[in-house]
Coordinates of C-alpha atoms in Angstrom, one line a residue:
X195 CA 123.5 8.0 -55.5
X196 CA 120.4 9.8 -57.3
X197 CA 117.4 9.1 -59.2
X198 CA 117.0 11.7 -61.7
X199 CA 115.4 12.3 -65.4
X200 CA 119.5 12.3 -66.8
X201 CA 119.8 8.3 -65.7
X202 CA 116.9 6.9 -67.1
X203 CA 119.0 5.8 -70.3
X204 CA 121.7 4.7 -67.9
X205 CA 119.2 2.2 -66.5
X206 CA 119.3 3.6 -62.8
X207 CA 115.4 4.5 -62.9
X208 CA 112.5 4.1 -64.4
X209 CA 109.4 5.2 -63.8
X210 CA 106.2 2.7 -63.8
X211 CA 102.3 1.7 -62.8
X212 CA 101.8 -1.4 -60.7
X213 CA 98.8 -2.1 -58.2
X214 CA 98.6 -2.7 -54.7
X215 CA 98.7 -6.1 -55.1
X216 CA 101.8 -7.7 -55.7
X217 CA 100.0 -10.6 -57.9
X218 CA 98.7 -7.7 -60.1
X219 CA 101.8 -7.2 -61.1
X220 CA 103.6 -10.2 -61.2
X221 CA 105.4 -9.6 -57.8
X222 CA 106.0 -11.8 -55.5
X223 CA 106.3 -11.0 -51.7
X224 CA 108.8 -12.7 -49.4
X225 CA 109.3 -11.9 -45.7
X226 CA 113.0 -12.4 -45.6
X227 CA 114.0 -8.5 -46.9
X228 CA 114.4 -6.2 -44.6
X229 CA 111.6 -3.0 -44.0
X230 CA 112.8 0.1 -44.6
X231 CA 111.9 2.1 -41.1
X232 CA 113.2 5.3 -39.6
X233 CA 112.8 7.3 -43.0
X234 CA 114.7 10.2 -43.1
X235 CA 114.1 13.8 -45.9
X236 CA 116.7 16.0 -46.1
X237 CA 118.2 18.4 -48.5
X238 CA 115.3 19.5 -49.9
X239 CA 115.0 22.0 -53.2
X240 CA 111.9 22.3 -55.7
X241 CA 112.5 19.9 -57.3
X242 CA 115.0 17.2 -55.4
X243 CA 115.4 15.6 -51.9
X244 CA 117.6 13.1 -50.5
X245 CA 116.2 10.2 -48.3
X246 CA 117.5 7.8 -46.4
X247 CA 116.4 4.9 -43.8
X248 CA 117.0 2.3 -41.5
X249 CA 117.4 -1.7 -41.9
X250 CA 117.1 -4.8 -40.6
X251 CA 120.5 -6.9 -41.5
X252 CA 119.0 -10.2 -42.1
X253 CA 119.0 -10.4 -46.3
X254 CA 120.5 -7.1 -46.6
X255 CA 122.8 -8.6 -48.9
X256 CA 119.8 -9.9 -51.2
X257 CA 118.6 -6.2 -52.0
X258 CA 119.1 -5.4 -55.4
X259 CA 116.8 -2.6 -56.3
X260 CA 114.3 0.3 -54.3
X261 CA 111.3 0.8 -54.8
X262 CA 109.9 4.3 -53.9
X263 CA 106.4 5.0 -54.2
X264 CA 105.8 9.2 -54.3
X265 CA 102.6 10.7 -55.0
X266 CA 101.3 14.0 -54.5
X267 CA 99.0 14.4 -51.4
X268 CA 95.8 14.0 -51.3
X269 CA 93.5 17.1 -51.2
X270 CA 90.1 18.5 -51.9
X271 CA 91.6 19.8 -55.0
X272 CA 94.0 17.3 -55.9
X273 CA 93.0 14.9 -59.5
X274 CA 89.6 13.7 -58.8
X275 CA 90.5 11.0 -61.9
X276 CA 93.4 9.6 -60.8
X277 CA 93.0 6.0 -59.5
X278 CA 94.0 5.9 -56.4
X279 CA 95.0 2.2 -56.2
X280 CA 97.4 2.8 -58.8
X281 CA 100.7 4.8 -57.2
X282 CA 103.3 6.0 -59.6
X283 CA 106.8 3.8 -58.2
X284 CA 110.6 5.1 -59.1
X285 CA 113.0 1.5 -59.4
X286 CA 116.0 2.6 -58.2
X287 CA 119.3 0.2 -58.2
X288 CA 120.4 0.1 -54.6
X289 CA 123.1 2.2 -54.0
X290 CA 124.6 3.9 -50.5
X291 CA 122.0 5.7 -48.9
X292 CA 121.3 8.8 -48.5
X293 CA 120.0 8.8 -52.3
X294 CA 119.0 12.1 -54.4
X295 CA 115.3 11.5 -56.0
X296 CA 115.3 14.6 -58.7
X297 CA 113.1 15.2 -61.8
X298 CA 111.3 17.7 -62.8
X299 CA 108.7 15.5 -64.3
X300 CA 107.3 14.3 -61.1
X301 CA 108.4 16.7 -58.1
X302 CA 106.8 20.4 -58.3
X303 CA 107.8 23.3 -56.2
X304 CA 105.8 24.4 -52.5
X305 CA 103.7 20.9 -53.0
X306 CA 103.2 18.0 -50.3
X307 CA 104.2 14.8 -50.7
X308 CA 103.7 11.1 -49.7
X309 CA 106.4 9.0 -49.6
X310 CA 106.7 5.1 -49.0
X311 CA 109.7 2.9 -49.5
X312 CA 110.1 -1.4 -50.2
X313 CA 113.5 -3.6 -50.2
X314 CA 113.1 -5.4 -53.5
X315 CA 115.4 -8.5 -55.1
X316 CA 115.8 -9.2 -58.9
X317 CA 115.2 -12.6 -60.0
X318 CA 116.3 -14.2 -63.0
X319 CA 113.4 -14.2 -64.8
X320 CA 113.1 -10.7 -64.2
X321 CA 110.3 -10.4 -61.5
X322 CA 111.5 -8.8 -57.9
X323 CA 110.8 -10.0 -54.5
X324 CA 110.1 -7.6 -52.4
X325 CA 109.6 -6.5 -48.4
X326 CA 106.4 -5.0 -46.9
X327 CA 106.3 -1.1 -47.4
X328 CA 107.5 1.4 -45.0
X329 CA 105.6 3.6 -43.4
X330 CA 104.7 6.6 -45.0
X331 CA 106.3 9.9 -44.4
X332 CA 105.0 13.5 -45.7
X333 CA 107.2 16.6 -46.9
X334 CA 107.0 19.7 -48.8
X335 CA 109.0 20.9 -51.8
X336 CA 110.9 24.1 -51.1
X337 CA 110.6 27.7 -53.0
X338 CA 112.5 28.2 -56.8
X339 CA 116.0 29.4 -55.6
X340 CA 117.6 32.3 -56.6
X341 CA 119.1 30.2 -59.2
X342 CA 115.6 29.1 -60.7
X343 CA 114.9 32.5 -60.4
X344 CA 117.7 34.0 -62.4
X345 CA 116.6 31.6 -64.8
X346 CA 113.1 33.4 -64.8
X347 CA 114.5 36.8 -65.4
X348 CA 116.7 36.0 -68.0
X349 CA 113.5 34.6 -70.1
X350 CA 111.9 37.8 -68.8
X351 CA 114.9 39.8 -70.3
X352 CA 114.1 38.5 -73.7
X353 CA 110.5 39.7 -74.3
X354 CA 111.2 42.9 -72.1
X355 CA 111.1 45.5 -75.4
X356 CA 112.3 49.1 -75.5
X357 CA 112.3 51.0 -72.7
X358 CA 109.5 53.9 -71.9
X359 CA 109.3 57.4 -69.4
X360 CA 107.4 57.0 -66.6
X361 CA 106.7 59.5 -63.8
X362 CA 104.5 57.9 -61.5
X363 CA 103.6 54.8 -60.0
X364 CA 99.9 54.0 -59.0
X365 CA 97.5 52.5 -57.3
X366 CA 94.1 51.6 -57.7
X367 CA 91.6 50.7 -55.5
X368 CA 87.9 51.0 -54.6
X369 CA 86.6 54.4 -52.6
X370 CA 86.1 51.9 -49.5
X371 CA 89.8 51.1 -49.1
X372 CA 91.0 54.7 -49.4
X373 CA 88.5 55.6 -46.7
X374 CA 89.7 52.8 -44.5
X375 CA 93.1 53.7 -44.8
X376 CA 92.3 57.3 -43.9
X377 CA 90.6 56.3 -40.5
X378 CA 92.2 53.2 -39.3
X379 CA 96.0 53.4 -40.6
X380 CA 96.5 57.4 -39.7
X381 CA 96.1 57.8 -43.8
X382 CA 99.0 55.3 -44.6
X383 CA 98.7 52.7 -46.9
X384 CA 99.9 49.3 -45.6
X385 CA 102.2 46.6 -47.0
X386 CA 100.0 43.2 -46.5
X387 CA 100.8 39.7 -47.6
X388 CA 101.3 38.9 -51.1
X389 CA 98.6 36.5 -52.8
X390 CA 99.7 33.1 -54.6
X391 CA 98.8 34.8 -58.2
X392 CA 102.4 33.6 -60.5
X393 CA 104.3 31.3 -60.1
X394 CA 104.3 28.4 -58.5
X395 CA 107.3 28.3 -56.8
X396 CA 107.5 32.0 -56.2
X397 CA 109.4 32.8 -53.0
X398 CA 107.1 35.9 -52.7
X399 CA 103.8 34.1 -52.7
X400 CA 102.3 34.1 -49.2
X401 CA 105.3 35.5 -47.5
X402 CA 106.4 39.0 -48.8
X403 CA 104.5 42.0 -47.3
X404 CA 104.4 44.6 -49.6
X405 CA 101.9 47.5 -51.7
X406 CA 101.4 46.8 -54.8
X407 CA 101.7 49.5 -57.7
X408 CA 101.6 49.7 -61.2
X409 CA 103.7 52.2 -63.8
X410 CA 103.2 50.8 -67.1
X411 CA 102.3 53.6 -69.5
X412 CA 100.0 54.2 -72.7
X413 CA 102.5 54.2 -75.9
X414 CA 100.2 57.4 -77.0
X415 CA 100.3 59.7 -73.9
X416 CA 103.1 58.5 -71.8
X417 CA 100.3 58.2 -69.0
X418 CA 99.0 56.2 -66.8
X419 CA 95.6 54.0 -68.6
X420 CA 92.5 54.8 -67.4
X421 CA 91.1 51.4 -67.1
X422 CA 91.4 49.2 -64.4
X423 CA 90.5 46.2 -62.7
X424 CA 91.0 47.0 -59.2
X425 CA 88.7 49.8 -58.2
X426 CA 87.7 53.2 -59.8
X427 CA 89.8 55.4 -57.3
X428 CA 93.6 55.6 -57.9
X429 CA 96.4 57.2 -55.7
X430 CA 99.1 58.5 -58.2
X431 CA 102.8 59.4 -56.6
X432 CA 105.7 61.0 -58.0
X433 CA 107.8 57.9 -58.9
X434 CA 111.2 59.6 -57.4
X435 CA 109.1 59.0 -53.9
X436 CA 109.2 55.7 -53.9
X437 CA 111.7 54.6 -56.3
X438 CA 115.3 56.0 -55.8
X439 CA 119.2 55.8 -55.3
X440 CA 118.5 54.9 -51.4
X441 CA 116.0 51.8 -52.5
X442 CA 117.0 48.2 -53.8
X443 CA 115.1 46.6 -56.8
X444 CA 114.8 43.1 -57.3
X445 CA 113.2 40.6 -59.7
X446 CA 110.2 38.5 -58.2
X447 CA 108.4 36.7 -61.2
X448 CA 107.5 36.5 -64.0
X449 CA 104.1 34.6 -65.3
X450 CA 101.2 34.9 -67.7
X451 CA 97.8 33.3 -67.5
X452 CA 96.7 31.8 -70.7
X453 CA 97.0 35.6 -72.9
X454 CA 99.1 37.1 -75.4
X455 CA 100.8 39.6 -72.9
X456 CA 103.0 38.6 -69.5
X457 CA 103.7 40.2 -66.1
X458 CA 106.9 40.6 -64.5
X459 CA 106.7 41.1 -60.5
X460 CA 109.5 43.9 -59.4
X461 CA 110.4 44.6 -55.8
X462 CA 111.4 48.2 -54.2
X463 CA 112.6 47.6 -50.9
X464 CA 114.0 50.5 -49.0
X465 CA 117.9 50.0 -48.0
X466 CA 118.3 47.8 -44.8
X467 CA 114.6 47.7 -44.1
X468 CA 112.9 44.3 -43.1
X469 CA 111.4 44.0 -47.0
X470 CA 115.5 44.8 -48.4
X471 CA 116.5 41.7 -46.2
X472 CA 114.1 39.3 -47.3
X473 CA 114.5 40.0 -50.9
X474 CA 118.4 40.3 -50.3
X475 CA 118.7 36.1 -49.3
X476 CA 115.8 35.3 -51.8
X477 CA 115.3 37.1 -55.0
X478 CA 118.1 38.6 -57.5
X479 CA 119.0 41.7 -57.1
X480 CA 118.7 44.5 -60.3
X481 CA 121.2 47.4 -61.0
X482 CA 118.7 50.5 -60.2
X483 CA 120.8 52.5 -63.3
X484 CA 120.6 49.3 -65.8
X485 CA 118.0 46.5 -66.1
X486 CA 115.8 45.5 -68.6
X487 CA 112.6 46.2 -67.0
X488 CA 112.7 49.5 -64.7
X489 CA 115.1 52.0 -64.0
X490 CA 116.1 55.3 -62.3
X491 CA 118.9 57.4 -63.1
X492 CA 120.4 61.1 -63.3
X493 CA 120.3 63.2 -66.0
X494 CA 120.9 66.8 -65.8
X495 CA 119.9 66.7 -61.9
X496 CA 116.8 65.6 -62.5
X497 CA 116.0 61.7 -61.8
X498 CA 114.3 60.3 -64.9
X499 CA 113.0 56.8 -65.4
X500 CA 111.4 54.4 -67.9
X501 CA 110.2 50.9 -68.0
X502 CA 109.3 48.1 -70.0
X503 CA 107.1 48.6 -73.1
X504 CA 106.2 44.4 -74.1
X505 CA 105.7 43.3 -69.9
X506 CA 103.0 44.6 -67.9
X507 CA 104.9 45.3 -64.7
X508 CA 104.1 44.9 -61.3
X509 CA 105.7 46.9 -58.4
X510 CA 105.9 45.7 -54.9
X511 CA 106.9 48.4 -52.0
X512 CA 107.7 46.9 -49.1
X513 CA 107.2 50.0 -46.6
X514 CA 103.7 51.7 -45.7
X515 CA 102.7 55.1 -48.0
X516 CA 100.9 57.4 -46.6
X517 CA 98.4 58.8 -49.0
X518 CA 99.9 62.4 -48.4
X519 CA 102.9 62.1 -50.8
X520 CA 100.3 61.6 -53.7
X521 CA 97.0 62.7 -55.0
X522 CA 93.7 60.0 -55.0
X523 CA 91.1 60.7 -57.8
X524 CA 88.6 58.7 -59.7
X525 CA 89.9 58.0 -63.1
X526 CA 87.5 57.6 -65.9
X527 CA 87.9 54.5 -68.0
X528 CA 86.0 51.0 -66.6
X529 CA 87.0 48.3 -64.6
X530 CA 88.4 45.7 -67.0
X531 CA 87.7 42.8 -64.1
X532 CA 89.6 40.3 -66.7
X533 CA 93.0 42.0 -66.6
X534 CA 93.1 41.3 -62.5
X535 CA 95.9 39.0 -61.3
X536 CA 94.5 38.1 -57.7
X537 CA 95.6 34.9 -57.3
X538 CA 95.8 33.9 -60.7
X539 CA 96.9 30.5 -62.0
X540 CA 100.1 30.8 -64.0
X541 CA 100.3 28.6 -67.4
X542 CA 102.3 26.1 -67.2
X543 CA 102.5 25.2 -70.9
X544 CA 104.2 28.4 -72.0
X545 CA 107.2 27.8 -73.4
X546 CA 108.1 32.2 -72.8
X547 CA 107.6 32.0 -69.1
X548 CA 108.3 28.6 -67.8
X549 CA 111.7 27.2 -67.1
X550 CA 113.0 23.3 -66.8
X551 CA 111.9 22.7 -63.3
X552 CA 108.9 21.2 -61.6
X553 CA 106.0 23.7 -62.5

């Protein structure tokens, strides 16, 4: 019971263009099959839902095939080419209902669809009969699961490189914000809403509230860059502060956007706080001591840590800093505006940082 990219061969779907008209496309319309009504979504993941309906029984036993017609809704931003008399239909042999519609091809994560369904019969000569459409019902893909997700990290694992000291993490922002922060937020920094920069189907995007920070390194210095694209001002704290053995880490994303070099998204969320059970029933969670992209451990006493060297990371804190714990100074380099991710537009070509599911 499932349309899905694995059956084409098996002759359960395919995948064609036909116009409104039946007569464009050498169907022929008959009253007698039942209309699909009552249409029901359920189950559904990024890239798969079931559905299921109601019929008529007069001619029930004449249905042969379904004919689903899904297209993407229709927004200001949406294909201005596409024609929009021509819907994309899956065949489908008629089998017990509910049925799984799945492939990656044509369903993408956290994207509305429209969906319409006829009762069709095959005729000898290979032309169907079919009912009068449905009506038409709207959805919305889910989120990647944590499944996709592990899926994302184990690609990210592969291009992480050696592993590099760090002792802070930073932030940098313009003067303005710094100021704000001391007179409206009683000098703490806090967590706001995460943009929709990544991927797609992120389960962070417009839902985590966090802080972002950075800790990547130079190779030459074992410091901080200079350069920025966020602001000129930067509030450096001692990475032990924020990053310890009473915090969880987990793995958010991992994208590029059209360049050489990728980001990986990393999550510190205080034990048992409301950030720690968010990530907890979303996101994978990384051993503090041992992962590939940033870790924390013992030595001698003293807490030491490096990260990544090949992935420009991305830290997330999911708690408010108050600017007391660090030091804000103007750093020295320029504003490299191109390196910013603010809602950046993840490439969906790239064969690094893509996996096998609707993009």
């Amino acid at each position: 019971q499932e349309i899905s990219n694995r059956s084409v061969t098996e002759g359960i779907m395919l995948v064609f263009h036909a116009g409104n008209k039946s007569q464009d496309s050498g169907i022929a319309e008959m009253e007698e099959l039942p209309v699909p009504h009552n249409i029901k979504i359920s189950n559904i993941t990024c890239d798969s839902f079931k559905i299921c309906w109601d019929m008529d029984a007069k001619s029930k036993d004449r249905i042969t095939h379904y004919f689903i017609d899904l297209n993407k809704k229709e927004n200001k931003n949406s294909n201005k080419f596409k024609h929009k008399d021509v819907p994309t239909k899956l065949v489908a042999k008629a089998v017990p209902l509910p049925m799984t519609v799945r492939g990656h091809w044509f369903l993408s994560p956290r994207t509305e669809y429209t969906v319409a369904v006829q009762t069709a019969s095959k005729q000898v000569d290979g032309d169907y009969v079919v009912s009068e459409w449905s009506e038409i019902i709207e959805f919305c893909t889910a989120d990647y699961s944590k499944v996709h997700l592990t899926q994302l990290l184990e690609k990210a694992e592969v291009i992480a490189g050696r592993m590099l000291k760090l002792s802070v993490f930073y932030r940098n922002q313009h003067k303005e914000y710094f100021d704000y922060i001391r007179e409206h937020h009683g000098n703490a920094m806090q967590p706001s809403v995460k943009d929709n920069s990544g991927s797609h189907g992120s389960p962070i995007s417009g839902k985590l509230e966090g802080i972002f920070f950075s800790c990547n390194t130079e190779f030459n210095t074992g410091k901080p860059p200079q350069d920025s694209p966020y602001g000129r001002y930067r509030f450096e704290i001692a990475a032990e502060k924020l990053f310890n053995p009473n915090t969880n880490l987990y793995f958010g994303d991992f994208y590029c956007m059209y360049t050489a070099y990728h980001y990986v998204i990393l999550v510190i969320a205080p034990v048992g706080s409301p950030g720690d059970e968010f990530c907890k029933q979303r996101l994978p969670q990384l051993n503090i001591k041992d992962n590939k992209f940033l870790t924390c451990d013992e030595e001698d006493g003293v807490m030491v840590y490096h990260h990544a060297q090949d992935v420009i990371l991305e830290v997330i804190y999911t708690d408010p800093v108050d600017l007391s714990l660090g030091t804000v100074a103007e750093i020295t380099g320029h504003q490299l505006m191109s390196l910013s991710t603010a809602n950046a537009k993840k490439d969906p070509s790239c064969k690094t940082c893509n996996i096998s599911v609707g993009r």
